[in-house]
Amino acid sequence: MWFPRHHSKRIGSIEEKGHSAYVLYKFVLIKPFDRISYILIFVNPFTVSFPDFFCLFLFFRYLYKNEIHALDKQTFKGLRSLEQLYIHFNQIETLQPETFGDLVKLERLFLHHNKLSKIPPGSFSHLDSLKRLRLDSNALVCDCDLMWLGELMRGYARNGQTQAAATCQYPRRLQGRSIASVTVEEFNCESPRITFEPQDVEVTSGDTVYFTCRAEGNPKPKIIWIHNNHSLDLEDDSRLNLFDDGTLMIRNTRESDQGAYQCMARNSAGEVKTQNAMLRYSSPPAKPSFIIQPQDTEVLIGTSTTLECTATGQPHPHITWTRGSGEALDGSRHLVTSGGLYLQNVTLRDHGRFTCHAENNQGSVQATANIIVQAPPQFTIIPKDQMVLEGHSVEFLCEAEGNPPPIIAWTKAGAQLLQEGPHTVLSSGTLRIDHAAHHDEGQYECQAVSPLGVKKASVQLTVKPKALPVFTQLPQDTSVQVGKNINISCHAQGEPQPMITWNKAGVQITESGKFHVSGEGVLTIYDAGQADQGRYECVARNAFGLVVANMFLTVVAIQGRQAGDDFVESSILDAVQRVDSAINSTRRHLFSQKPHTPGDLLALFRYPHDPFTVKTARAGEIFEHTLLLIQEHVKQGLTVDTEGREFRYNDLVSPHALSRIANVSGCTAHRQVPDCSDLCFHRKYRAADGTCNNLRHPAWGASLTAFERILKPAYENGFNLPRGAGARPLPPARLVSTELAATATVTPDGRYTHMLMQWGQFLDHDLAHTVPALSTARFSDGRPCGAACTDDPPCFPIALPDGDPRRAQAPCMFFARSSPVCGSGLTSLLASSVYAREQMNQLTAYIDASSVYGSSEREARALRDRAAPLGLLRAGRAWARSGKPLLPLAAGPPTECGRPPGARRGPCFLAGDHRANEQVALTAVHTLWFREHNRVATALSALNPHWDGDTLYHEARKIVGAELQHITYSHWLPKILGEPGMKMLGGYRGYDPNVNAGILNSFATAAFRFGHTLISPVLHRLNDTFGEIPQGHLPLHKAFFAPSRIIEEGGIDPLLRGLFGAAAKLRVPSQLLSLELTEKLFSTARSVALDLAATNIQRGRDHGLPPYADFRVFCNLSSVQSFEDLQNEIKDVGIRQKLKNRKMTPGEASL
Ligand code: HEM
């Protein structure tokens, strides 16, 4: 059969050395021969012509004894049916592994007598039908590369299906041997051995990296690279190169190249792998940058959302979140996930800004997004039904929250209330109705409206007609016998029901052992004395006004001797002896040795230094102690009718005996009437002791006069026993301190510096200094108050409650009472009556810089520099650096100064107020003002060379006093009282001689001690660049009585800079007094330190201050029954709760 030429395709040639080769054609057959897919036809163009001479052999092919030199891999392609192939006796030198690949039916393959020296492994692997294979008489080299053929032959022999023959030609030692008989050793194979292992490398992006691997073996091993357990396909990735020596080169590295690299060396004798070499990828350090930034998100309340935030950078950035202006997240509901911030169960509090911070060691970036919480309106304050008195104003509070914020609208009987007439809807949502009238009664509705919904709340307003108080029973003039009790009735009606209070000589009477005002308004006076005689006013007050009714009480003296008269002389002697002995031993203890206890320091701090003050105080103590002794004698004899009340003084002794006690005790030697005759002087300058300032009332505001009262004192026995010290105990002062006052944390004041505090203390020390008891030991037996722990005059120790850690050291804290003013009280001695106990101020009441100049002529003289007539104050040594003088040192025995503990006891600084050394910042301010006097005096002297020393002194003093007043009224008070307070105070309206400038007891003992809440626990000491000085800032407890810290640690400048450079403590209701003051006040090594908060409360009780609730009545504020009534004043619920937990009533709360 002929095949048209165009059906043929030349597919290769069998080449003959030296001349043109046989040409190999492939023909595509057509039917009916399609059983055979391909035929191979070898044509020798020299001997046969194609296609004319062509013969088809479908199953056998005889090609032996040709001149065939080579067979390429296509030669027998497709001859799947070929069964016999005879190509022996040719010149074939090489075979390709694929040459026989298609001959799946081949049974005979004769290749003998050729020139084959090598046969590639696998050359016969597909010849599954093979029965005869001849390879003998070739040039086969039996080296390791042919070992596979030996194994194949042996395999053929084993299964017996295939006869095969192959003999070695080389090496010589194996010539003629059947390959099947050659052993592994004879083939001389060597399995691969690694001679160089690849090493770990660290690269950055884009680097070229080399992994070297060398291996030896026979035959030479092939190197294969494995990356993360997969062979590397070098063809696939042009970045990869394998060098002949086995080195792998990776160009332009990227992150995916990271991982383990292993080199495998393989030859026919085996394979071996190296250890893993790691390629670590490190991209160059890069600042974080955001991939996804959080976006503003609106979210409905109660649902959840995620603010997405992802960032990249090298190293990988750490993501954190904050909210608002840096506050922490709510850990329970805000979860930081890898993709962002998950906000669970969103509340209105989540509304606001959230910031995603991405940070690594190269830097940080922030992105902020807003969470916009959508919330339907919810009431936060629901209005309550109200009753209002006609003409009065009423407010219905109504507040709601939501987002968008709801608008509050009010309706009455369905109609919207207009912003006119008496109705006002305040911006807070409160409905205010001014001058309520009858027609305002009815139902009102508060509506909170937002696009997300409406909430409504209804309330009822009742308007009660007004009624001024009207007396239904007027008090009548009456008389009472000395020592008896009397009831005076007074009733009134009105709407609302009026409240009855009583005044005596303009001073409101408060509940005490002396007076009681019943709910119906009946005034009871116990143990009437001459001092109780006089005009009384019954005041009936309700919201519409007040009415007043007067009556006169006459106290009828008892004629004849009284039960106590018999004991007067002996008791006086006894009292003098006991008081003097206690005073002397106290003085010895305090002044002749180093103070041992904080109590000693407190006593020294308050101790009067002026001998006249000491005399006056001694007289008061003797007077009162005499009465006490007499009373004890009488009680023992049971000759007095006490009507169930423990103390009675007015019928204890006769008026004559009372005068005698006053004389002997020294009370009558008390201050003479001031002599103001030198009008020239008094009209120009102030007296040192404040007398004659008010020429109509020369003693008003003078030093050593009793404090003033706006409410009658409240003593348990009406005379001198502190409230709570008798049968009706009050909450222990120390407990009130630890539970309500003491704070470990303080908040710095964002607006004012610590100078705010310091000016307050300095000012206080110009105004008030109570004369203390002269003895710190019991009069009865001389035992120190701090050790005896009993309420035995003059001791009034502060009990330490159970569980107080200080109880381990002592059962009480030191406290001695303030000294009493002579019991019959000032000029009223003439009335031969005993008065309730009063306390005395050692200072002038005026803001006259008495803290700089002293409060008595004697003190003033001691402070003046008399050496030259320049009107100067005495100066101490100059501070080395500035050359400016420090305060002079106090003469006399060293007292409380010489701290800190362990330091040598040294003198205190001397200033106008003895307490100047109490803490070093105060000392610094004293120093500043004494320098100011000398500066002004020197300037005046330059201007007025003709002035003498006295004139210069007084003129300079006048200016310094004015400076203090100016600073106080123009700069300090506005910061303390705020605008409303200053408005109430009003402007200066000129000198009014009817105003008593004397300091109120309640001011010195309570109100002005508010300043203790401004005290920061640390005194900052700053250098001239406002950094900390080398000796550091001072915790307060190291600053008490420590003048050495000024002398040795930088003078006053660091302290002054600290005062105007560091914040004051903020007044926070839950943070009143720092622990430095409640736990470490005047602390010394082994003793119980004092507690200023407890001391303040105890002092108030010592001074007979009525409770806070009584002052409210005086100030026309609502009277309160429970602490809930004080919601507006005590806004902190926690504090109200604490008070309730203690089962305290407002009546027990101190001022
Ligand atoms: C570090 C600063 C202060 C300390 C260590 C301190 C300490 C004391 C002490 C121990 C007492 C005597 C307590 C007693 O036994 O009754 C006292 C009384 C007083 N303190 Fe302070 N205080 C300081 C600052 C202030 C401030 C800033 C003010 C007012 C703004 C102030 C106002 C008063 C008043 C009015 C008294 C009563 C004075 C008297 O009548 O004797 N104190 N202080």
Short mmCIF file of N, CA, C and O in Angstrom, two decimals, residues 461-551:
data_model
loop_
_atom_site.label_atom_id
_atom_site.label_comp_id
_atom_site.label_asym_id
_atom_site.label_seq_id
_atom_site.Cartn_x
_atom_site.Cartn_y
_atom_site.Cartn_z
N LEU A 461 -49.66 69.23 91.26
CA LEU A 461 -49.26 70.37 92.09
C LEU A 461 -50.46 70.80 92.94
O LEU A 461 -51.56 70.99 92.43
N THR A 462 -50.21 70.90 94.25
CA THR A 462 -51.25 71.41 95.15
C THR A 462 -50.75 72.74 95.70
O THR A 462 -49.60 72.83 96.15
N VAL A 463 -51.58 73.76 95.66
CA VAL A 463 -51.17 75.08 96.17
C VAL A 463 -51.94 75.34 97.47
O VAL A 463 -53.17 75.33 97.48
N LYS A 464 -51.16 75.51 98.54
CA LYS A 464 -51.83 75.74 99.83
C LYS A 464 -51.90 77.23 100.10
O LYS A 464 -50.93 77.96 99.86
N PRO A 465 -53.03 77.69 100.60
CA PRO A 465 -53.13 79.13 100.88
C PRO A 465 -52.16 79.52 101.99
O PRO A 465 -51.90 78.73 102.89
N LYS A 466 -51.62 80.73 101.91
CA LYS A 466 -50.58 81.11 102.87
C LYS A 466 -51.19 81.68 104.15
O LYS A 466 -52.31 82.21 104.15
N ALA A 467 -50.40 81.49 105.21
CA ALA A 467 -50.84 82.07 106.48
C ALA A 467 -49.62 82.42 107.31
O ALA A 467 -48.79 81.56 107.60
N LEU A 468 -49.46 83.67 107.63
CA LEU A 468 -48.35 84.13 108.46
C LEU A 468 -48.50 83.57 109.87
O LEU A 468 -49.62 83.29 110.31
N PRO A 469 -47.40 83.41 110.61
CA PRO A 469 -47.55 82.95 112.00
C PRO A 469 -48.33 83.95 112.84
O PRO A 469 -48.18 85.16 112.66
N VAL A 470 -49.13 83.41 113.69
CA VAL A 470 -49.89 84.25 114.64
C VAL A 470 -49.75 83.60 116.00
O VAL A 470 -49.88 82.38 116.13
N PHE A 471 -49.43 84.39 117.03
CA PHE A 471 -49.30 83.80 118.38
C PHE A 471 -50.66 83.37 118.90
O PHE A 471 -51.64 84.10 118.80
N THR A 472 -50.71 82.18 119.41
CA THR A 472 -51.94 81.75 120.10
C THR A 472 -51.70 81.83 121.60
O THR A 472 -52.64 81.86 122.39
N GLN A 473 -50.47 81.82 122.01
CA GLN A 473 -50.17 82.04 123.44
C GLN A 473 -48.89 82.87 123.52
O GLN A 473 -47.83 82.46 123.01
N LEU A 474 -48.98 84.02 124.13
CA LEU A 474 -47.82 84.90 124.24
C LEU A 474 -47.06 84.60 125.53
O LEU A 474 -47.67 84.27 126.55
N PRO A 475 -45.75 84.70 125.51
CA PRO A 475 -45.01 84.47 126.75
C PRO A 475 -45.23 85.63 127.72
O PRO A 475 -45.37 86.78 127.30
N GLN A 476 -45.30 85.30 128.99
CA GLN A 476 -45.58 86.31 130.01
C GLN A 476 -44.34 86.57 130.85
O GLN A 476 -43.54 85.67 131.09
N ASP A 477 -44.24 87.84 131.35
CA ASP A 477 -43.16 88.15 132.30
C ASP A 477 -43.34 87.24 133.50
O ASP A 477 -44.46 86.97 133.94
N THR A 478 -42.22 86.82 134.04
CA THR A 478 -42.33 85.92 135.19
C THR A 478 -41.05 86.00 136.01
O THR A 478 -40.08 86.66 135.62
N SER A 479 -41.03 85.34 137.14
CA SER A 479 -39.82 85.33 137.97
C SER A 479 -39.55 83.90 138.43
O SER A 479 -40.44 83.05 138.44
N VAL A 480 -38.30 83.66 138.80
CA VAL A 480 -37.90 82.33 139.25
C VAL A 480 -36.84 82.50 140.33
O VAL A 480 -36.07 83.46 140.33
N GLN A 481 -36.85 81.55 141.24
CA GLN A 481 -35.86 81.61 142.31
C GLN A 481 -34.53 81.05 141.81
O GLN A 481 -34.52 80.10 141.01
N VAL A 482 -33.45 81.61 142.26
CA VAL A 482 -32.12 81.12 141.89
C VAL A 482 -32.03 79.61 142.11
O VAL A 482 -32.53 79.10 143.12
N GLY A 483 -31.46 78.92 141.14
CA GLY A 483 -31.24 77.48 141.30
C GLY A 483 -32.42 76.64 140.86
O GLY A 483 -32.32 75.43 140.78
N LYS A 484 -33.56 77.28 140.61
CA LYS A 484 -34.74 76.49 140.18
C LYS A 484 -34.84 76.46 138.66
O LYS A 484 -34.20 77.24 137.97
N ASN A 485 -35.72 75.58 138.18
CA ASN A 485 -35.99 75.52 136.74
C ASN A 485 -37.28 76.28 136.46
O ASN A 485 -38.15 76.38 137.33
N ILE A 486 -37.41 76.76 135.24
CA ILE A 486 -38.66 77.44 134.88
C ILE A 486 -39.04 77.15 133.44
O ILE A 486 -38.16 77.02 132.57
N ASN A 487 -40.37 77.02 133.20
CA ASN A 487 -40.87 76.83 131.83
C ASN A 487 -41.57 78.11 131.39
O ASN A 487 -42.40 78.65 132.12
N ILE A 488 -41.30 78.55 130.19
CA ILE A 488 -41.97 79.73 129.64
C ILE A 488 -42.64 79.31 128.34
O ILE A 488 -41.96 78.84 127.41
N SER A 489 -43.95 79.47 128.27
CA SER A 489 -44.68 78.97 127.09
C SER A 489 -44.81 80.04 126.01
O SER A 489 -44.89 81.23 126.31
N CYS A 490 -44.90 79.56 124.81
CA CYS A 490 -45.09 80.44 123.66
C CYS A 490 -45.61 79.57 122.52
O CYS A 490 -44.96 78.60 122.15
N HIS A 491 -46.81 79.88 121.98
CA HIS A 491 -47.38 79.07 120.88
C HIS A 491 -47.78 79.97 119.74
O HIS A 491 -48.19 81.11 119.95
N ALA A 492 -47.71 79.41 118.56
CA ALA A 492 -48.15 80.19 117.38
C ALA A 492 -48.73 79.24 116.35
O ALA A 492 -48.45 78.04 116.37
N GLN A 493 -49.54 79.83 115.46
CA GLN A 493 -50.11 79.04 114.36
C GLN A 493 -49.82 79.72 113.04
O GLN A 493 -49.58 80.93 113.01
N GLY A 494 -49.92 78.98 111.98
CA GLY A 494 -49.68 79.55 110.64
C GLY A 494 -49.61 78.42 109.64
O GLY A 494 -49.71 77.25 110.01
N GLU A 495 -49.46 78.76 108.41
CA GLU A 495 -49.35 77.74 107.37
C GLU A 495 -48.14 78.07 106.53
O GLU A 495 -48.14 79.11 105.85
N PRO A 496 -47.07 77.31 106.54
CA PRO A 496 -46.92 76.11 107.36
C PRO A 496 -46.76 76.44 108.84
O PRO A 496 -46.54 77.59 109.20
N GLN A 497 -46.86 75.36 109.66
CA GLN A 497 -46.78 75.51 111.10
C GLN A 497 -45.46 76.22 111.47
O GLN A 497 -44.39 75.79 111.06
N PRO A 498 -45.55 77.33 112.16
CA PRO A 498 -44.30 78.06 112.48
C PRO A 498 -43.41 77.29 113.45
O PRO A 498 -43.90 76.48 114.23
N MET A 499 -42.13 77.63 113.35
CA MET A 499 -41.16 77.02 114.27
C MET A 499 -40.83 78.07 115.33
O MET A 499 -40.72 79.26 115.02
N ILE A 500 -40.71 77.61 116.57
CA ILE A 500 -40.44 78.57 117.66
C ILE A 500 -38.97 78.49 118.05
O ILE A 500 -38.44 77.41 118.29
N THR A 501 -38.32 79.65 118.09
CA THR A 501 -36.97 79.71 118.67
C THR A 501 -36.97 80.82 119.71
O THR A 501 -37.87 81.67 119.74
N TRP A 502 -35.99 80.77 120.58
CA TRP A 502 -35.90 81.78 121.64
C TRP A 502 -34.56 82.50 121.57
O TRP A 502 -33.54 81.89 121.26
N ASN A 503 -34.59 83.78 121.85
CA ASN A 503 -33.35 84.56 121.92
C ASN A 503 -33.22 85.16 123.30
O ASN A 503 -34.23 85.51 123.94
N LYS A 504 -31.96 85.27 123.72
CA LYS A 504 -31.74 86.08 124.93
C LYS A 504 -30.70 87.12 124.55
O LYS A 504 -29.62 86.77 124.07
N ALA A 505 -31.01 88.35 124.74
CA ALA A 505 -30.13 89.47 124.40
C ALA A 505 -29.57 89.31 122.98
O ALA A 505 -28.38 89.43 122.75
N GLY A 506 -30.46 88.96 122.07
CA GLY A 506 -30.07 88.88 120.65
C GLY A 506 -29.36 87.59 120.27
O GLY A 506 -29.11 87.36 119.09
N VAL A 507 -29.03 86.76 121.24
CA VAL A 507 -28.31 85.52 120.91
C VAL A 507 -29.29 84.35 120.98
O VAL A 507 -30.01 84.19 121.97
N GLN A 508 -29.30 83.57 119.92
CA GLN A 508 -30.28 82.48 119.89
C GLN A 508 -29.93 81.41 120.92
O GLN A 508 -28.77 81.02 121.06
N ILE A 509 -30.95 80.94 121.58
CA ILE A 509 -30.77 79.89 122.59
C ILE A 509 -30.75 78.54 121.90
O ILE A 509 -31.56 78.30 121.01
N THR A 510 -29.82 77.73 122.30
CA THR A 510 -29.81 76.39 121.71
C THR A 510 -29.93 75.35 122.81
O THR A 510 -29.69 75.63 123.99
N GLU A 511 -30.28 74.18 122.38
CA GLU A 511 -30.50 73.06 123.29
C GLU A 511 -29.22 72.77 124.06
O GLU A 511 -28.14 72.67 123.47
N SER A 512 -29.30 72.67 125.35
CA SER A 512 -28.12 72.33 126.15
C SER A 512 -28.62 71.93 127.52
O SER A 512 -29.83 71.89 127.77
N GLY A 513 -27.69 71.67 128.41
CA GLY A 513 -28.09 71.36 129.78
C GLY A 513 -28.73 72.56 130.45
O GLY A 513 -29.38 72.45 131.49
N LYS A 514 -28.58 73.72 129.84
CA LYS A 514 -29.13 74.93 130.44
C LYS A 514 -30.52 75.22 129.91
O LYS A 514 -31.41 75.62 130.66
N PHE A 515 -30.69 75.04 128.61
CA PHE A 515 -31.97 75.39 127.98
C PHE A 515 -32.54 74.21 127.22
O PHE A 515 -31.79 73.42 126.65
N HIS A 516 -33.86 74.20 127.18
CA HIS A 516 -34.52 73.23 126.31
C HIS A 516 -35.72 73.92 125.69
O HIS A 516 -36.48 74.60 126.38
N VAL A 517 -35.87 73.77 124.37
CA VAL A 517 -37.06 74.32 123.72
C VAL A 517 -37.85 73.13 123.19
O VAL A 517 -37.34 72.37 122.36
N SER A 518 -39.07 72.97 123.70
CA SER A 518 -39.85 71.79 123.28
C SER A 518 -40.41 72.02 121.88
O SER A 518 -40.41 73.15 121.39
N GLY A 519 -40.92 70.95 121.29
CA GLY A 519 -41.50 71.03 119.95
C GLY A 519 -42.63 72.06 119.91
O GLY A 519 -42.87 72.70 118.88
N GLU A 520 -43.32 72.25 121.04
CA GLU A 520 -44.44 73.21 121.06
C GLU A 520 -43.95 74.63 121.31
O GLU A 520 -44.74 75.57 121.38
N GLY A 521 -42.66 74.75 121.58
CA GLY A 521 -42.12 76.10 121.75
C GLY A 521 -41.91 76.51 123.19
O GLY A 521 -41.58 77.67 123.48
N VAL A 522 -42.12 75.58 124.14
CA VAL A 522 -41.93 75.92 125.55
C VAL A 522 -40.44 75.97 125.87
O VAL A 522 -39.71 75.02 125.60
N LEU A 523 -39.99 77.10 126.43
CA LEU A 523 -38.58 77.24 126.81
C LEU A 523 -38.42 76.84 128.27
O LEU A 523 -39.14 77.35 129.14
N THR A 524 -37.50 75.91 128.54
CA THR A 524 -37.20 75.55 129.92
C THR A 524 -35.81 76.07 130.24
O THR A 524 -34.87 75.85 129.45
N ILE A 525 -35.68 76.77 131.36
CA ILE A 525 -34.36 77.22 131.81
C ILE A 525 -34.06 76.43 133.08
O ILE A 525 -34.84 76.46 134.03
N TYR A 526 -32.92 75.74 133.05
CA TYR A 526 -32.55 74.95 134.22
C TYR A 526 -31.62 75.75 135.11
O TYR A 526 -30.82 76.56 134.62
N ASP A 527 -31.71 75.48 136.38
CA ASP A 527 -30.75 76.00 137.35
C ASP A 527 -30.56 77.52 137.15
O ASP A 527 -29.47 78.01 136.88
N ALA A 528 -31.70 78.22 137.28
CA ALA A 528 -31.66 79.66 136.99
C ALA A 528 -30.66 80.37 137.89
O ALA A 528 -30.52 80.05 139.07
N GLY A 529 -29.94 81.30 137.26
CA GLY A 529 -28.99 82.12 138.03
C GLY A 529 -29.18 83.56 137.65
O GLY A 529 -29.96 83.87 136.74
N GLN A 530 -28.45 84.42 138.34
CA GLN A 530 -28.59 85.85 138.04
C GLN A 530 -28.34 86.12 136.57
O GLN A 530 -28.96 86.99 135.98
N ALA A 531 -27.44 85.35 136.00
CA ALA A 531 -27.10 85.57 134.59
C ALA A 531 -28.26 85.29 133.67
O ALA A 531 -28.28 85.75 132.53
N ASP A 532 -29.24 84.54 134.17
CA ASP A 532 -30.38 84.19 133.30
C ASP A 532 -31.45 85.27 133.33
O ASP A 532 -32.43 85.21 132.58
N GLN A 533 -31.31 86.22 134.23
CA GLN A 533 -32.31 87.29 134.29
C GLN A 533 -32.23 88.12 133.02
O GLN A 533 -31.16 88.32 132.47
N GLY A 534 -33.39 88.62 132.58
CA GLY A 534 -33.34 89.51 131.42
C GLY A 534 -34.51 89.29 130.48
O GLY A 534 -35.44 88.55 130.78
N ARG A 535 -34.41 89.97 129.34
CA ARG A 535 -35.50 89.94 128.37
C ARG A 535 -35.31 88.75 127.41
O ARG A 535 -34.21 88.51 126.93
N TYR A 536 -36.35 88.02 127.20
CA TYR A 536 -36.33 86.87 126.26
C TYR A 536 -37.29 87.17 125.12
O TYR A 536 -38.32 87.80 125.33
N GLU A 537 -36.91 86.67 123.96
CA GLU A 537 -37.78 86.85 122.78
C GLU A 537 -38.20 85.49 122.27
O GLU A 537 -37.35 84.61 122.09
N CYS A 538 -39.51 85.36 122.10
CA CYS A 538 -40.00 84.14 121.44
C CYS A 538 -40.21 84.49 119.97
O CYS A 538 -40.91 85.47 119.66
N VAL A 539 -39.58 83.76 119.06
CA VAL A 539 -39.69 84.05 117.62
C VAL A 539 -40.46 82.90 116.96
O VAL A 539 -40.04 81.74 117.07
N ALA A 540 -41.58 83.23 116.36
CA ALA A 540 -42.33 82.20 115.61
C ALA A 540 -42.12 82.50 114.14
O ALA A 540 -42.40 83.60 113.67
N ARG A 541 -41.60 81.48 113.41
CA ARG A 541 -41.15 81.75 112.04
C ARG A 541 -41.71 80.68 111.10
O ARG A 541 -41.67 79.50 111.42
N ASN A 542 -42.29 81.10 110.03
CA ASN A 542 -42.53 80.14 108.96
C ASN A 542 -42.12 80.78 107.64
O ASN A 542 -41.54 81.88 107.63
N ALA A 543 -42.43 80.09 106.54
CA ALA A 543 -41.90 80.54 105.25
C ALA A 543 -42.36 81.94 104.88
O ALA A 543 -41.76 82.59 104.03
N PHE A 544 -43.44 82.40 105.51
CA PHE A 544 -43.96 83.72 105.11
C PHE A 544 -43.44 84.86 105.96
O PHE A 544 -43.63 86.02 105.64
N GLY A 545 -42.85 84.49 107.08
CA GLY A 545 -42.33 85.57 107.91
C GLY A 545 -42.24 85.16 109.36
O GLY A 545 -42.38 83.97 109.69
N LEU A 546 -41.98 86.13 110.18
CA LEU A 546 -41.83 85.80 111.60
C LEU A 546 -42.52 86.85 112.45
O LEU A 546 -42.72 88.00 112.03
N VAL A 547 -42.91 86.39 113.64
CA VAL A 547 -43.45 87.33 114.64
C VAL A 547 -42.65 87.12 115.91
O VAL A 547 -42.16 86.02 116.18
N VAL A 548 -42.51 88.20 116.68
CA VAL A 548 -41.68 88.14 117.88
C VAL A 548 -42.50 88.62 119.07
O VAL A 548 -43.25 89.60 118.97
N ALA A 549 -42.33 87.90 120.19
CA ALA A 549 -42.99 88.36 121.42
C ALA A 549 -41.95 88.36 122.53
O ALA A 549 -41.10 87.47 122.60
N ASN A 550 -42.01 89.39 123.38
CA ASN A 550 -41.03 89.56 124.46
C ASN A 550 -41.60 89.19 125.81
O ASN A 550 -42.79 89.29 126.03
N MET A 551 -40.73 88.80 126.72
CA MET A 551 -41.11 88.65 128.12
C MET A 551 -39.86 88.93 128.96
O MET A 551 -38.74 88.89 128.45
#
